[in-house]
Amino acid sequence: DTLAPFEDRVRAAPNKAQAIEAIAQQWGYGPGGAPPAVAMPQAAALQSTSTPLFAAAESNLAELPGGNTVESSTAAIITALNMPPGSQPHKVAMAGLASEDHEVLRHAIFIAPRSGLAGRPELAAATEKLRGARGLPDDWDMDAYASGRRLEGGCGGRQDSTVVAFVPQPAHVVEDLQHMFDATYRKVYTRDRRGAPIPDRFRIKEVHRVMNDQVWREYGQHREKVKARLAGQAHRVPDGAHTMNALESRRQKNPAKPGGLPPVDSAANEVWLFHGTTREAAQGIAENDFRLDLTGSNAGTLYGKGIYLAENATKSDEYGEGPKGPAGEEQMEVGYEAPRPPPGPPPALVKESYILVCRSILGKVRYTDEQRPNADDLQRRCLNGEFDSVLGDRLKKNGTFRELIVYHDDHVYPEFVVKYERVFFHERFAQIYANMCKRQREGRFNGPTPEEKEVLQSLWNVFGMPNKGRINKWQLLDLLTAIQQSPENEQEDLDQTFKEWDTNQDGWIEYSEFLNEMTTRVKDGMEYYIE
């Protein structure tokens, strides 16, 4: 009877493995802890008891554990193979490497190199056996995969049980992705930003590759189907996806530099695209695939109920951490280029967010630049096989962005989870202003240094990009707020301050006007400190 409430929790849970794991931790059998003193059935014994990668929002991704422990994997093999309790780890590993059970094999591959069996031919043979049996890519790190967590049963878009591992990526992969972020950056405001200001750059902090064997197999099967249907026909995104153009340009400029991202299959018109999301949603998608039943909950459904992808990091950033508006808002009058949304105070800045960099099967692309597309028709023509994806072009007529939409969850694989930081011009400006104030207090201020001018000019070029190198009063308010000198009244006082800066009286502030006023404020002792 004492177990009945826990059994009910497991039965009701959409992911029973995770429910069992949570109960085990509640009883004190968390990662690395001792197993319960009860016999476990074979299926339960093969579950990992590790903490999920995204266990806590405040945690650093790289510091979170991946999946198995030597203790949990050893116990799983002993139970599954009915070995005597307390068997030597290397004997357990050798027995597991000879098993035909794929989960036992995976646990054995994990503990073997940690039990003095690294380099053994039995380990190499078992590794390739498991890779082939589960249809895993040649470039997957099998030790990392073997350390992953097993999730039982289908969930979300995932049709069956899976093993999931999150693998930190090396510098050359991060560099490729950072280049892709930088090269596809566009300072363009749309209503999907929900009132938040546009960052001036996205700085990648961490990248993890997602190894999800079941979702990968489903994706690979659909990729082969699209390739067979296209039968050698050449299809690509009109003018090329900006993400792919950025990578190709980087390859041409640095032919000797090792490629960071894995290759894609042009025969299926497979490309890398962005999908902006939150931390919680990134975990859900990485573990359980995309869910078409949640379509529109964040990005709206202008082009039908599909998975919305972007070729510009700026567009995907609109759907990350931060303010959210009502779904379908983009179906109102379309977005426009502007540095700040219509009147009203901006929401608080959210510095960190997440983007999934996804393999995307686009196949035969249906292009549309209509202001009010027939969403049902677009979706129907893709679902019946006439097309495989839709390119919605809001760049052509409105100067905003192009989006790519697919209508089957298995046409997208979330390959990388990217954690990044939003960098805003006024924050960088505040640091430079504080440095100049410090030199003024020390009696050695002679204006911005050449290095400071170079940085400020570079940042200004982006900050003022939407208005041809000029800023309006709302951008001025951002700058003044950053150095704690915002006017008391955002109406009359802000207007008066703006007129003082706008020495040309043309309704805009040029870079030269900004530089002169900033220098004057420092000389006049209008201080700003950074502790």
mmCIF file with all atom_site columns, N, CA and C in Angstrom, residues 425 428-429 432 448-465 469-470 510-512 514-515:
data_model
loop_
_atom_site.group_PDB
_atom_site.id
_atom_site.type_symbol
_atom_site.label_atom_id
_atom_site.label_alt_id
_atom_site.label_comp_id
_atom_site.label_asym_id
_atom_site.label_entity_id
_atom_site.label_seq_id
_atom_site.pdbx_PDB_ins_code
_atom_site.Cartn_x
_atom_site.Cartn_y
_atom_site.Cartn_z
_atom_site.occupancy
_atom_site.B_iso_or_equiv
_atom_site.pdbx_formal_charge
_atom_site.auth_seq_id
_atom_site.auth_comp_id
_atom_site.auth_asym_id
_atom_site.auth_atom_id
_atom_site.pdbx_PDB_model_num
ATOM 1  N N  . PHE A 1 425 ? 24.545 47.366 -27.430 1.00 0.00 ? 425 PHE A N  1
ATOM 2  C CA . PHE A 1 425 ? 25.482 48.471 -27.626 1.00 0.00 ? 425 PHE A CA 1
ATOM 3  C C  . PHE A 1 425 ? 25.606 49.320 -26.372 1.00 0.00 ? 425 PHE A C  1
ATOM 4  N N  . ARG A 1 428 ? 28.083 48.029 -23.763 1.00 0.00 ? 428 ARG A N  1
ATOM 5  C CA . ARG A 1 428 ? 29.488 48.246 -24.116 1.00 0.00 ? 428 ARG A CA 1
ATOM 6  C C  . ARG A 1 428 ? 29.847 49.726 -23.991 1.00 0.00 ? 428 ARG A C  1
ATOM 7  N N  . PHE A 1 429 ? 28.925 50.577 -24.398 1.00 0.00 ? 429 PHE A N  1
ATOM 8  C CA . PHE A 1 429 ? 29.126 52.020 -24.289 1.00 0.00 ? 429 PHE A CA 1
ATOM 9  C C  . PHE A 1 429 ? 29.331 52.427 -22.829 1.00 0.00 ? 429 PHE A C  1
ATOM 10 N N  . ILE A 1 432 ? 32.898 51.818 -21.657 1.00 0.00 ? 432 ILE A N  1
ATOM 11 C CA . ILE A 1 432 ? 33.837 52.799 -22.203 1.00 0.00 ? 432 ILE A CA 1
ATOM 12 C C  . ILE A 1 432 ? 33.655 54.153 -21.514 1.00 0.00 ? 432 ILE A C  1
ATOM 13 N N  . PRO A 1 448 ? 38.213 60.255 -26.058 1.00 0.00 ? 448 PRO A N  1
ATOM 14 C CA . PRO A 1 448 ? 38.293 58.800 -26.260 1.00 0.00 ? 448 PRO A CA 1
ATOM 15 C C  . PRO A 1 448 ? 39.613 58.422 -26.909 1.00 0.00 ? 448 PRO A C  1
ATOM 16 N N  . THR A 1 449 ? 40.173 57.315 -26.490 1.00 0.00 ? 449 THR A N  1
ATOM 17 C CA . THR A 1 449 ? 41.405 56.812 -27.108 1.00 0.00 ? 449 THR A CA 1
ATOM 18 C C  . THR A 1 449 ? 41.087 56.291 -28.513 1.00 0.00 ? 449 THR A C  1
ATOM 19 N N  . PRO A 1 450 ? 42.093 56.151 -29.359 1.00 0.00 ? 450 PRO A N  1
ATOM 20 C CA . PRO A 1 450 ? 41.852 55.588 -30.692 1.00 0.00 ? 450 PRO A CA 1
ATOM 21 C C  . PRO A 1 450 ? 41.172 54.217 -30.631 1.00 0.00 ? 450 PRO A C  1
ATOM 22 N N  . GLU A 1 451 ? 41.564 53.400 -29.644 1.00 0.00 ? 451 GLU A N  1
ATOM 23 C CA . GLU A 1 451 ? 40.934 52.078 -29.510 1.00 0.00 ? 451 GLU A CA 1
ATOM 24 C C  . GLU A 1 451 ? 39.475 52.216 -29.136 1.00 0.00 ? 451 GLU A C  1
ATOM 25 N N  . GLU A 1 452 ? 39.152 53.137 -28.226 1.00 0.00 ? 452 GLU A N  1
ATOM 26 C CA . GLU A 1 452 ? 37.762 53.345 -27.827 1.00 0.00 ? 452 GLU A CA 1
ATOM 27 C C  . GLU A 1 452 ? 36.930 53.873 -28.994 1.00 0.00 ? 452 GLU A C  1
ATOM 28 N N  . LYS A 1 453 ? 37.516 54.777 -29.761 1.00 0.00 ? 453 LYS A N  1
ATOM 29 C CA . LYS A 1 453 ? 36.796 55.293 -30.932 1.00 0.00 ? 453 LYS A CA 1
ATOM 30 C C  . LYS A 1 453 ? 36.508 54.184 -31.939 1.00 0.00 ? 453 LYS A C  1
ATOM 31 N N  . GLU A 1 454 ? 37.467 53.297 -32.107 1.00 0.00 ? 454 GLU A N  1
ATOM 32 C CA . GLU A 1 454 ? 37.285 52.200 -33.061 1.00 0.00 ? 454 GLU A CA 1
ATOM 33 C C  . GLU A 1 454 ? 36.139 51.290 -32.625 1.00 0.00 ? 454 GLU A C  1
ATOM 34 N N  . VAL A 1 455 ? 36.119 50.979 -31.323 1.00 0.00 ? 455 VAL A N  1
ATOM 35 C CA . VAL A 1 455 ? 35.053 50.121 -30.803 1.00 0.00 ? 455 VAL A CA 1
ATOM 36 C C  . VAL A 1 455 ? 33.705 50.823 -30.912 1.00 0.00 ? 455 VAL A C  1
ATOM 37 N N  . LEU A 1 456 ? 33.662 52.076 -30.475 1.00 0.00 ? 456 LEU A N  1
ATOM 38 C CA . LEU A 1 456 ? 32.403 52.823 -30.517 1.00 0.00 ? 456 LEU A CA 1
ATOM 39 C C  . LEU A 1 456 ? 31.879 52.974 -31.947 1.00 0.00 ? 456 LEU A C  1
ATOM 40 N N  . GLN A 1 457 ? 32.773 53.241 -32.885 1.00 0.00 ? 457 GLN A N  1
ATOM 41 C CA . GLN A 1 457 ? 32.341 53.393 -34.276 1.00 0.00 ? 457 GLN A CA 1
ATOM 42 C C  . GLN A 1 457 ? 31.776 52.080 -34.812 1.00 0.00 ? 457 GLN A C  1
ATOM 43 N N  . SER A 1 458 ? 32.457 50.994 -34.490 1.00 0.00 ? 458 SER A N  1
ATOM 44 C CA . SER A 1 458 ? 31.998 49.685 -34.947 1.00 0.00 ? 458 SER A CA 1
ATOM 45 C C  . SER A 1 458 ? 30.627 49.360 -34.370 1.00 0.00 ? 458 SER A C  1
ATOM 46 N N  . LEU A 1 459 ? 30.454 49.605 -33.070 1.00 0.00 ? 459 LEU A N  1
ATOM 47 C CA . LEU A 1 459 ? 29.173 49.326 -32.432 1.00 0.00 ? 459 LEU A CA 1
ATOM 48 C C  . LEU A 1 459 ? 28.080 50.258 -32.949 1.00 0.00 ? 459 LEU A C  1
ATOM 49 N N  . TRP A 1 460 ? 28.450 51.516 -33.160 1.00 0.00 ? 460 TRP A N  1
ATOM 50 C CA . TRP A 1 460 ? 27.473 52.495 -33.661 1.00 0.00 ? 460 TRP A CA 1
ATOM 51 C C  . TRP A 1 460 ? 26.974 52.094 -35.053 1.00 0.00 ? 460 TRP A C  1
ATOM 52 N N  . ASN A 1 461 ? 27.844 51.549 -35.859 1.00 0.00 ? 461 ASN A N  1
ATOM 53 C CA . ASN A 1 461 ? 27.444 51.150 -37.212 1.00 0.00 ? 461 ASN A CA 1
ATOM 54 C C  . ASN A 1 461 ? 26.287 50.162 -37.182 1.00 0.00 ? 461 ASN A C  1
ATOM 55 N N  . VAL A 1 462 ? 26.289 49.301 -36.153 1.00 0.00 ? 462 VAL A N  1
ATOM 56 C CA . VAL A 1 462 ? 25.198 48.334 -36.009 1.00 0.00 ? 462 VAL A CA 1
ATOM 57 C C  . VAL A 1 462 ? 24.013 48.975 -35.300 1.00 0.00 ? 462 VAL A C  1
ATOM 58 N N  . PHE A 1 463 ? 24.283 49.725 -34.230 1.00 0.00 ? 463 PHE A N  1
ATOM 59 C CA . PHE A 1 463 ? 23.227 50.354 -33.429 1.00 0.00 ? 463 PHE A CA 1
ATOM 60 C C  . PHE A 1 463 ? 22.379 51.282 -34.292 1.00 0.00 ? 463 PHE A C  1
ATOM 61 N N  . GLY A 1 464 ? 23.043 52.025 -35.179 1.00 0.00 ? 464 GLY A N  1
ATOM 62 C CA . GLY A 1 464 ? 22.320 52.979 -36.014 1.00 0.00 ? 464 GLY A CA 1
ATOM 63 C C  . GLY A 1 464 ? 21.972 52.449 -37.389 1.00 0.00 ? 464 GLY A C  1
ATOM 64 N N  . MET A 1 465 ? 22.200 51.160 -37.625 1.00 0.00 ? 465 MET A N  1
ATOM 65 C CA . MET A 1 465 ? 21.998 50.584 -38.950 1.00 0.00 ? 465 MET A CA 1
ATOM 66 C C  . MET A 1 465 ? 20.592 50.809 -39.518 1.00 0.00 ? 465 MET A C  1
ATOM 67 N N  . GLY A 1 469 ? 22.825 54.901 -39.937 1.00 0.00 ? 469 GLY A N  1
ATOM 68 C CA . GLY A 1 469 ? 23.900 55.430 -39.100 1.00 0.00 ? 469 GLY A CA 1
ATOM 69 C C  . GLY A 1 469 ? 23.482 56.501 -38.132 1.00 0.00 ? 469 GLY A C  1
ATOM 70 N N  . ARG A 1 470 ? 22.180 56.641 -37.910 1.00 0.00 ? 470 ARG A N  1
ATOM 71 C CA . ARG A 1 470 ? 21.682 57.640 -36.960 1.00 0.00 ? 470 ARG A CA 1
ATOM 72 C C  . ARG A 1 470 ? 20.794 56.948 -35.928 1.00 0.00 ? 470 ARG A C  1
ATOM 73 N N  . GLU A 1 510 ? 23.635 61.976 -35.100 1.00 0.00 ? 510 GLU A N  1
ATOM 74 C CA . GLU A 1 510 ? 24.713 61.366 -35.873 1.00 0.00 ? 510 GLU A CA 1
ATOM 75 C C  . GLU A 1 510 ? 25.823 60.891 -34.923 1.00 0.00 ? 510 GLU A C  1
ATOM 76 N N  . TYR A 1 511 ? 26.718 60.101 -35.444 1.00 0.00 ? 511 TYR A N  1
ATOM 77 C CA . TYR A 1 511 ? 27.823 59.585 -34.624 1.00 0.00 ? 511 TYR A CA 1
ATOM 78 C C  . TYR A 1 511 ? 28.683 60.729 -34.093 1.00 0.00 ? 511 TYR A C  1
ATOM 79 N N  . SER A 1 512 ? 28.957 61.722 -34.907 1.00 0.00 ? 512 SER A N  1
ATOM 80 C CA . SER A 1 512 ? 29.799 62.844 -34.474 1.00 0.00 ? 512 SER A CA 1
ATOM 81 C C  . SER A 1 512 ? 29.132 63.621 -33.340 1.00 0.00 ? 512 SER A C  1
ATOM 82 N N  . PHE A 1 514 ? 26.971 62.345 -31.177 1.00 0.00 ? 514 PHE A N  1
ATOM 83 C CA . PHE A 1 514 ? 27.056 61.450 -30.021 1.00 0.00 ? 514 PHE A CA 1
ATOM 84 C C  . PHE A 1 514 ? 28.436 61.547 -29.374 1.00 0.00 ? 514 PHE A C  1
ATOM 85 N N  . LEU A 1 515 ? 29.493 61.488 -30.178 1.00 0.00 ? 515 LEU A N  1
ATOM 86 C CA . LEU A 1 515 ? 30.851 61.499 -29.654 1.00 0.00 ? 515 LEU A CA 1
ATOM 87 C C  . LEU A 1 515 ? 31.159 62.824 -28.945 1.00 0.00 ? 515 LEU A C  1
#
